[in-house]
């Protein structure tokens, strides 16, 4: 079995407030309620402690690379000087043996030329959340007075795109949350052709088996049909890349890409959420489904990275990634689906021992892509050979090894 890269993502809540109140926001409107008690803006002493946490993680676990996502709430609500100091501290004080990648996920509404200069100075990759054309985006991504955010967000994206073209900042990306109430093609076409974003991702909503979303799969398949038809029609004549779909597409074509996906899937749980108070928890996409998954007493001042990834909740995630739930037995797509995202598998009381609530849609996506590849001359036997090969990477072979040694 191959050993996954010893990399980890940290989602750092530098601001626990937001200038928007998106109706579906998992941070404010699902089960997590830490923002009610936590400091609005992270303090420098917490950043200094984070450096200790990371450096000890390198010493004890051999962490090689770390993606630090500067998140909120809305991260650009904090003072620019404070943001800049946070970046400098993380870059300068983290052990030189650890590759640090700084990222910032923003709603884009506050981006201005000064922010661009800060992103440039610290080489911050910026991701912007947008949900499509104005009439879709502004139904959900609204401010506290109910006013839509589309115009301000697109203005921010344009500034970022301009800076990226001039090679001032490393990259800009976009994240959209899929919404079955609207036309999928309209969303993707708008992002690609009107806003001119070539590379973005479309996320399934953060819902598990405690919601009724698994009963709506007929609608979800129709939604994805429109998206897949458009995306595939652009394959030969544009740079359009919808990350989650392209990963499956590439994996079905080449064993090397399938192994890249195997590794990414084996590391899908490697996300540590750190609140503005320094509380440490698992991926907050999962935390938002069940408040009981967060031990509020555990923080980076009293817990090392090694302690945290030895904890029962982290071990549960490793088991979930590596264990095929019964519902996936015999499924030909297991290697490239791997039962779906952990948050779409979760159920209170039953944990992760379920296939994704989007199973039918995942099946549909795989069938659609495979059929297209076969129409273009790829042999069914070549696809089957890749799919019949067991995943080359397992979560238990990753950084956990060192934790329990
Ligand atoms: S498509 Fe469904 S059955 Fe197949 S691996 Fe994914 S979740 Fe499991």
Short mmCIF file of C-alpha atoms and ligand atoms in Angstrom, two decimals:
data_model
loop_
_atom_site.label_atom_id
_atom_site.label_comp_id
_atom_site.label_asym_id
_atom_site.label_seq_id
_atom_site.Cartn_x
_atom_site.Cartn_y
_atom_site.Cartn_z
CA UNK A 1 0.00 0.00 0.00
CA UNK A 2 1.32 3.44 -0.87
CA UNK A 3 1.88 6.04 1.85
CA UNK A 4 -0.20 9.23 1.49
CA UNK A 5 1.66 12.52 1.58
CA UNK A 6 1.96 13.77 5.13
CA UNK A 7 0.00 16.91 4.48
CA UNK A 8 -2.84 18.43 6.41
CA UNK A 9 -5.33 21.25 5.94
CA UNK A 10 -6.06 23.72 8.69
CA UNK A 11 -9.25 25.75 8.45
CA UNK A 12 -8.55 28.77 10.60
CA UNK A 13 -11.46 30.91 11.70
CA UNK A 14 -9.78 34.29 11.78
CA UNK A 15 -13.16 36.03 11.91
CA UNK A 16 -16.29 34.49 13.42
CA UNK A 17 -18.62 37.16 12.08
CA UNK A 18 -19.87 37.83 8.56
CA UNK A 19 -21.21 40.79 6.61
CA UNK A 20 -23.54 38.37 4.80
CA UNK A 21 -26.19 36.02 6.17
CA UNK A 22 -26.40 33.36 3.44
CA UNK A 23 -29.52 31.38 4.20
CA UNK A 24 -27.84 27.96 3.97
CA UNK A 25 -24.62 28.93 5.81
CA UNK A 26 -23.45 25.89 7.78
CA UNK A 27 -21.32 28.00 10.10
CA UNK A 28 -24.12 30.18 11.41
CA UNK A 29 -27.32 28.31 10.65
CA UNK A 30 -26.65 24.61 11.22
CA UNK A 31 -25.68 22.92 14.47
CA UNK A 32 -22.41 24.70 15.24
CA UNK A 33 -22.92 27.57 17.63
CA UNK A 34 -19.39 28.34 18.78
CA UNK A 35 -19.51 31.74 17.09
CA UNK A 36 -21.95 32.88 19.79
CA UNK A 37 -19.28 32.55 22.48
CA UNK A 38 -16.04 32.97 20.56
CA UNK A 39 -14.10 36.16 20.04
CA UNK A 40 -15.11 37.86 16.79
CA UNK A 41 -11.51 38.17 15.60
CA UNK A 42 -8.64 35.80 16.28
CA UNK A 43 -5.88 37.17 18.54
CA UNK A 44 -2.15 37.13 17.76
CA UNK A 45 -1.46 34.93 20.80
CA UNK A 46 -3.67 32.26 19.16
CA UNK A 47 -1.71 32.58 15.91
CA UNK A 48 1.57 32.26 17.85
CA UNK A 49 0.20 29.11 19.50
CA UNK A 50 -0.88 27.78 16.11
CA UNK A 51 2.74 28.01 14.99
CA UNK A 52 3.74 25.95 18.05
CA UNK A 53 0.96 23.44 17.21
CA UNK A 54 2.20 23.10 13.60
CA UNK A 55 5.90 22.93 14.45
CA UNK A 56 5.24 20.24 17.04
CA UNK A 57 3.15 18.46 14.41
CA UNK A 58 6.22 18.46 12.18
CA UNK A 59 8.46 17.11 14.97
CA UNK A 60 6.06 14.42 16.17
CA UNK A 61 4.29 13.43 12.98
CA UNK A 62 6.59 14.50 10.16
CA UNK A 63 3.98 16.82 8.66
CA UNK A 64 5.46 17.88 5.30
CA UNK A 65 3.01 20.42 4.03
CA UNK A 66 0.18 22.43 5.41
CA UNK A 67 -2.62 24.31 3.70
CA UNK A 68 -3.83 27.04 5.99
CA UNK A 69 -7.23 28.31 4.94
CA UNK A 70 -7.97 31.73 6.39
CA UNK A 71 -11.71 31.41 6.89
CA UNK A 72 -14.64 32.92 8.67
CA UNK A 73 -17.35 34.02 8.89
CA UNK A 74 -15.90 36.51 6.49
CA UNK A 75 -12.09 36.72 6.86
CA UNK A 76 -11.83 40.13 5.20
CA UNK A 77 -13.85 41.69 8.02
CA UNK A 78 -10.69 41.81 10.12
CA UNK A 79 -8.32 44.78 9.94
CA UNK A 80 -5.91 44.59 7.02
CA UNK A 81 -2.87 45.10 9.23
CA UNK A 82 -3.97 42.23 11.48
CA UNK A 83 -4.51 39.94 8.46
CA UNK A 84 -1.07 40.84 7.18
CA UNK A 85 0.53 40.14 10.59
CA UNK A 86 -1.19 36.76 10.71
CA UNK A 87 0.23 35.83 7.29
CA UNK A 88 3.74 37.07 8.20
CA UNK A 89 3.75 35.11 11.45
CA UNK A 90 2.54 31.90 9.81
CA UNK A 91 5.05 32.21 6.97
CA UNK A 92 8.06 33.28 9.05
CA UNK A 93 7.69 31.24 12.22
CA UNK A 94 6.55 27.88 10.85
CA UNK A 95 9.40 25.39 10.59
CA UNK A 96 11.23 25.79 7.25
CA UNK A 97 10.85 22.04 6.66
CA UNK A 98 7.07 22.46 6.37
CA UNK A 99 5.70 23.82 3.11
CA UNK A 100 3.07 26.43 4.00
CA UNK A 101 0.35 27.26 1.50
CA UNK A 102 -1.86 30.19 2.51
CA UNK A 103 -5.40 30.32 1.22
CA UNK A 104 -8.33 32.59 1.92
CA UNK A 105 -11.99 31.77 1.33
CA UNK A 106 -14.04 34.94 1.06
CA UNK A 107 -17.44 36.08 -0.17
CA UNK A 108 -15.50 38.60 -2.27
CA UNK A 109 -17.63 41.61 -1.38
CA UNK A 110 -14.87 43.47 0.49
CA UNK A 111 -11.98 42.87 -1.92
CA UNK A 112 -10.25 46.11 -2.90
CA UNK A 113 -6.82 47.15 -4.20
CA UNK A 114 -5.33 47.13 -0.69
CA UNK A 115 -6.48 43.56 -0.14
CA UNK A 116 -4.96 42.58 -3.48
CA UNK A 117 -1.61 44.04 -2.34
CA UNK A 118 -1.80 42.03 0.88
CA UNK A 119 -2.60 38.82 -1.02
CA UNK A 120 0.31 39.60 -3.31
CA UNK A 121 2.74 40.30 -0.49
CA UNK A 122 1.94 37.02 1.27
CA UNK A 123 1.13 34.99 -1.85
CA UNK A 124 -2.32 34.04 -0.65
CA UNK A 125 -4.49 31.87 -2.91
CA UNK A 126 -7.98 33.31 -2.86
CA UNK A 127 -11.24 31.45 -3.30
CA UNK A 128 -14.56 33.23 -3.72
CA UNK A 129 -17.97 31.75 -3.02
CA UNK A 130 -20.69 32.58 -5.55
CA UNK A 131 -23.84 30.67 -6.43
CA UNK A 132 -24.41 31.65 -10.04
CA UNK A 133 -26.35 34.39 -11.85
CA UNK A 134 -27.72 37.31 -9.88
CA UNK A 135 -31.26 35.92 -9.57
CA UNK A 136 -29.92 32.69 -8.03
CA UNK A 137 -27.06 34.10 -5.97
CA UNK A 138 -29.16 36.90 -4.49
CA UNK A 139 -31.90 34.59 -3.34
CA UNK A 140 -29.53 32.99 -0.82
CA UNK A 141 -26.33 35.03 -0.54
CA UNK A 142 -27.82 38.08 1.11
CA UNK A 143 -26.67 40.62 3.67
CA UNK A 144 -28.27 41.19 7.07
CA UNK A 145 -30.86 43.48 5.47
CA UNK A 146 -31.81 40.89 2.87
CA UNK A 147 -29.93 42.63 0.03
CA UNK A 148 -28.21 40.41 -2.54
CA UNK A 149 -24.41 40.28 -2.74
CA UNK A 150 -23.93 39.38 -6.42
CA UNK A 151 -22.73 42.76 -7.73
CA UNK A 152 -20.19 43.24 -4.95
CA UNK A 153 -18.95 39.66 -5.24
CA UNK A 154 -18.43 39.88 -9.00
CA UNK A 155 -16.64 43.20 -8.55
CA UNK A 156 -14.27 41.44 -6.12
CA UNK A 157 -13.76 38.50 -8.48
CA UNK A 158 -12.87 40.85 -11.33
CA UNK A 159 -10.21 42.57 -9.20
CA UNK A 160 -8.75 39.20 -8.27
CA UNK A 161 -8.80 37.96 -11.86
CA UNK A 162 -6.99 41.08 -13.00
CA UNK A 163 -4.32 40.59 -10.31
CA UNK A 164 -3.90 36.96 -11.27
CA UNK A 165 -3.49 37.83 -14.96
CA UNK A 166 -0.69 40.21 -13.95
CA UNK A 167 0.80 37.35 -11.91
CA UNK A 168 0.53 39.38 -8.72
CA UNK A 169 -1.36 36.68 -6.83
CA UNK A 170 -1.00 32.92 -7.20
CA UNK A 171 -4.54 31.82 -7.96
CA UNK A 172 -8.19 32.54 -7.62
CA UNK A 173 -10.80 29.86 -7.51
CA UNK A 174 -14.51 29.71 -7.00
CA UNK A 175 -16.79 27.50 -5.02
CA UNK A 176 -20.48 27.11 -5.74
CA UNK A 177 -22.94 25.14 -3.69
CA UNK A 178 -25.17 23.10 -6.01
CA UNK A 179 -28.84 24.02 -5.72
CA UNK A 180 -31.36 21.70 -7.27
CA UNK A 181 -34.07 24.36 -7.29
CA UNK A 182 -32.35 26.05 -10.21
CA UNK A 183 -31.05 25.07 -13.63
CA UNK A 184 -27.58 23.57 -13.33
CA UNK A 185 -26.53 24.48 -16.84
CA UNK A 186 -27.49 28.11 -16.31
CA UNK A 187 -25.26 28.22 -13.24
CA UNK A 188 -22.22 26.63 -14.85
CA UNK A 189 -22.60 28.56 -18.12
CA UNK A 190 -22.82 31.83 -16.21
CA UNK A 191 -19.72 31.13 -14.13
CA UNK A 192 -17.76 30.00 -17.18
CA UNK A 193 -18.95 32.34 -19.92
CA UNK A 194 -20.13 35.51 -18.14
CA UNK A 195 -17.79 35.69 -15.16
CA UNK A 196 -15.04 33.96 -17.16
CA UNK A 197 -13.95 31.53 -14.48
CA UNK A 198 -12.47 28.41 -16.08
CA UNK A 199 -11.68 26.42 -12.97
CA UNK A 200 -14.14 26.05 -10.14
CA UNK A 201 -15.90 23.47 -8.07
CA UNK A 202 -19.49 22.66 -7.47
CA UNK A 203 -20.16 21.26 -4.02
CA UNK A 204 -22.96 19.00 -2.92
CA UNK A 205 -24.84 20.62 -0.02
CA UNK A 206 -23.54 19.68 3.41
CA UNK A 207 -26.38 17.36 4.29
CA UNK A 208 -26.23 13.86 5.69
CA UNK A 209 -28.73 11.11 6.41
CA UNK A 210 -30.61 13.22 8.96
CA UNK A 211 -32.00 15.33 6.12
CA UNK A 212 -34.43 14.24 3.40
CA UNK A 213 -32.03 15.07 0.56
CA UNK A 214 -31.49 11.41 -0.31
CA UNK A 215 -35.17 11.25 -1.32
CA UNK A 216 -34.66 13.97 -3.92
CA UNK A 217 -32.21 12.14 -6.14
CA UNK A 218 -34.41 12.20 -9.25
CA UNK A 219 -34.23 16.00 -9.19
CA UNK A 220 -30.50 15.92 -8.47
CA UNK A 221 -29.81 13.62 -11.42
CA UNK A 222 -31.73 15.96 -13.74
CA UNK A 223 -29.75 18.90 -12.34
CA UNK A 224 -26.44 17.15 -12.99
CA UNK A 225 -27.54 15.98 -16.44
CA UNK A 226 -27.68 19.60 -17.61
CA UNK A 227 -24.34 20.38 -16.02
CA UNK A 228 -22.59 17.30 -17.40
CA UNK A 229 -23.97 17.86 -20.91
CA UNK A 230 -22.64 21.43 -20.91
CA UNK A 231 -19.30 20.53 -19.29
CA UNK A 232 -18.66 17.64 -21.69
CA UNK A 233 -19.62 19.81 -24.68
CA UNK A 234 -16.81 22.20 -23.66
CA UNK A 235 -14.18 19.53 -23.11
CA UNK A 236 -12.51 19.86 -26.50
CA UNK A 237 -12.68 23.59 -27.04
CA UNK A 238 -12.24 25.34 -23.70
CA UNK A 239 -10.33 25.26 -20.43
CA UNK A 240 -13.47 24.69 -18.38
CA UNK A 241 -12.68 22.55 -15.37
CA UNK A 242 -15.23 21.59 -12.73
CA UNK A 243 -12.92 20.04 -10.21
CA UNK A 244 -15.05 17.22 -8.79
CA UNK A 245 -16.21 16.09 -12.27
CA UNK A 246 -12.77 16.39 -13.87
CA UNK A 247 -11.21 14.26 -11.16
CA UNK A 248 -13.58 11.39 -12.00
CA UNK A 249 -13.14 11.93 -15.75
CA UNK A 250 -9.34 11.80 -15.49
CA UNK A 251 -9.35 8.83 -13.11
CA UNK A 252 -11.45 6.78 -15.52
CA UNK A 253 -8.94 7.45 -18.30
CA UNK A 254 -5.63 6.85 -16.58
CA UNK A 255 -4.33 4.71 -13.73
CA UNK A 256 -1.96 7.53 -12.72
CA UNK A 257 -4.89 9.96 -12.29
CA UNK A 258 -6.86 7.26 -10.48
CA UNK A 259 -4.01 6.98 -8.00
CA UNK A 260 -3.96 10.75 -7.51
CA UNK A 261 -7.67 10.55 -6.70
CA UNK A 262 -7.06 7.53 -4.41
CA UNK A 263 -4.60 9.64 -2.43
CA UNK A 264 -6.92 12.64 -2.23
CA UNK A 265 -9.79 10.43 -1.05
CA UNK A 266 -7.53 8.78 1.55
CA UNK A 267 -6.71 12.24 2.91
CA UNK A 268 -10.24 13.67 2.81
CA UNK A 269 -10.49 13.66 6.60
CA UNK A 270 -7.17 15.52 7.06
CA UNK A 271 -8.82 18.81 7.92
CA UNK A 272 -8.39 20.41 11.32
CA UNK A 273 -10.78 23.18 12.17
CA UNK A 274 -9.43 25.84 14.54
CA UNK A 275 -11.80 28.44 15.93
CA UNK A 276 -10.95 32.05 16.74
CA UNK A 277 -10.45 30.90 20.37
CA UNK A 278 -8.13 28.09 19.29
CA UNK A 279 -10.66 25.27 19.79
CA UNK A 280 -9.60 22.33 17.71
CA UNK A 281 -12.06 20.06 15.91
CA UNK A 282 -12.58 18.00 12.78
CA UNK A 283 -13.71 19.44 9.45
CA UNK A 284 -16.47 21.90 10.27
CA UNK A 285 -18.50 20.69 7.29
CA UNK A 286 -19.04 17.60 9.45
CA UNK A 287 -19.22 19.45 12.78
CA UNK A 288 -22.10 21.51 11.43
CA UNK A 289 -24.22 18.33 11.22
CA UNK A 290 -23.96 17.42 14.88
CA UNK A 291 -22.92 19.77 17.68
CA UNK A 292 -21.92 16.75 19.79
CA UNK A 293 -18.94 16.07 17.52
CA UNK A 294 -17.05 19.05 18.95
CA UNK A 295 -15.32 18.84 22.32
CA UNK A 296 -15.23 22.56 23.15
CA UNK A 297 -12.62 22.04 25.87
CA UNK A 298 -9.98 20.84 23.40
CA UNK A 299 -7.83 23.63 21.99
CA UNK A 300 -4.37 24.27 20.57
CA UNK A 301 -3.19 25.52 23.97
CA UNK A 302 -3.89 22.16 25.68
CA UNK A 303 -3.77 19.69 22.77
CA UNK A 304 -0.99 18.83 20.33
CA UNK A 305 -1.65 17.79 16.75
CA UNK A 306 -0.51 14.30 17.70
CA UNK A 307 -2.98 14.18 20.61
CA UNK A 308 -5.78 15.37 18.38
CA UNK A 309 -5.27 12.85 15.60
CA UNK A 310 -5.02 10.08 18.22
CA UNK A 311 -8.45 11.06 19.56
CA UNK A 312 -11.51 8.80 19.05
CA UNK A 313 -13.26 11.21 16.70
CA UNK A 314 -10.25 11.36 14.36
CA UNK A 315 -9.89 7.58 14.48
CA UNK A 316 -13.56 7.29 13.55
CA UNK A 317 -12.88 9.38 10.45
CA UNK A 318 -9.98 7.16 9.41
CA UNK A 319 -12.15 4.09 9.84
CA UNK A 320 -14.93 5.73 7.84
CA UNK A 321 -12.62 6.59 4.93
CA UNK A 322 -11.15 3.07 4.80
CA UNK A 323 -14.28 1.00 5.44
CA UNK A 324 -16.68 0.33 2.61
CA UNK A 325 -20.22 0.66 3.95
CA UNK A 326 -22.52 -2.28 3.18
CA UNK A 327 -24.50 -0.21 0.71
CA UNK A 328 -21.44 0.09 -1.53
CA UNK A 329 -20.68 -3.64 -1.70
CA UNK A 330 -20.36 -4.67 -5.30
CA UNK A 331 -20.58 -1.11 -6.67
CA UNK A 332 -18.40 -0.76 -9.75
CA UNK A 333 -17.70 2.92 -9.00
CA UNK A 334 -16.31 2.42 -5.50
CA UNK A 335 -12.72 3.32 -6.38
CA UNK A 336 -13.56 6.75 -7.80
CA UNK A 337 -16.58 7.49 -5.57
CA UNK A 338 -15.29 5.96 -2.32
CA UNK A 339 -18.82 6.20 -0.86
CA UNK A 340 -18.89 9.98 -1.23
CA UNK A 341 -17.94 12.84 1.08
CA UNK A 342 -17.87 12.13 4.80
CA UNK A 343 -20.42 14.84 5.57
CA UNK A 344 -22.84 13.30 3.08
CA UNK A 345 -22.44 9.92 4.82
CA UNK A 346 -23.05 11.07 8.39
CA UNK A 347 -26.08 10.15 10.46
CA UNK A 348 -26.61 10.95 14.13
CA UNK A 349 -26.33 7.78 16.16
CA UNK A 350 -24.96 5.76 13.24
CA UNK A 351 -21.88 7.80 12.36
CA UNK A 352 -20.39 7.33 8.89
CA UNK A 353 -21.34 3.73 8.19
CA UNK A 354 -23.50 4.78 5.27
CA UNK A 355 -23.02 5.48 1.59
CA UNK A 356 -23.45 9.08 0.51
CA UNK A 357 -26.95 10.51 0.38
CA UNK A 358 -26.00 11.41 -3.22
CA UNK A 359 -25.35 7.78 -4.21
CA UNK A 360 -27.88 7.76 -7.05
CA UNK A 361 -26.47 11.00 -8.40
CA UNK A 362 -22.89 9.73 -8.11
CA UNK A 363 -23.94 6.61 -10.01
CA UNK A 364 -25.51 8.80 -12.68
CA UNK A 365 -22.41 11.02 -12.95
CA UNK A 366 -20.14 7.98 -13.37
CA UNK A 367 -22.39 6.38 -16.00
CA UNK A 368 -22.61 9.65 -17.98
CA UNK A 369 -18.85 10.19 -18.00
CA UNK A 370 -18.08 6.56 -18.84
CA UNK A 371 -20.54 6.55 -21.73
CA UNK A 372 -18.96 9.68 -23.16
CA UNK A 373 -15.48 8.16 -22.88
CA UNK A 374 -16.61 4.97 -24.64
CA UNK A 375 -18.25 7.03 -27.41
CA UNK A 376 -14.86 8.67 -27.87
CA UNK A 377 -13.11 5.35 -28.33
CA UNK A 378 -12.03 4.30 -24.84
CA UNK A 379 -12.60 0.59 -24.37
CA UNK A 380 -14.99 -0.54 -21.64
CA UNK A 381 -12.30 -3.03 -20.58
CA UNK A 382 -9.81 -0.19 -20.01
CA UNK A 383 -12.23 1.65 -17.72
CA UNK A 384 -13.10 -1.61 -15.96
CA UNK A 385 -9.42 -2.38 -15.37
CA UNK A 386 -8.99 0.92 -13.51
CA UNK A 387 -12.21 0.51 -11.56
CA UNK A 388 -11.41 -3.10 -10.61
CA UNK A 389 -8.07 -2.06 -9.09
CA UNK A 390 -8.45 -1.49 -5.34
CA UNK A 391 -7.59 2.01 -4.07
CA UNK A 392 -3.83 2.39 -3.71
CA UNK A 393 -3.97 4.66 -0.67
CA UNK A 394 -5.69 4.19 2.65
CA UNK A 395 -6.26 6.74 5.41
CA UNK A 396 -4.72 4.47 8.05
CA UNK A 397 -1.37 4.59 6.23
CA UNK A 398 -1.23 8.38 6.49
CA UNK A 399 -0.21 10.60 9.36
CA UNK A 400 -2.19 8.47 11.78
CA UNK A 401 0.56 5.84 11.70
CA UNK A 402 2.85 8.06 13.67
CA UNK A 403 0.18 9.10 16.10
CA UNK A 404 -0.48 5.62 17.38
CA UNK A 405 3.08 4.32 17.09
S1 LIG B 1 -22.03 5.23 -6.26
FE1 LIG B 1 -23.16 4.74 -4.38
S2 LIG B 1 -22.86 2.53 -4.04
FE2 LIG B 1 -21.28 3.26 -5.48
S3 LIG B 1 -19.49 3.75 -4.21
FE3 LIG B 1 -20.67 5.64 -4.52
S4 LIG B 1 -22.03 5.74 -2.74
FE4 LIG B 1 -21.28 3.63 -2.87
#
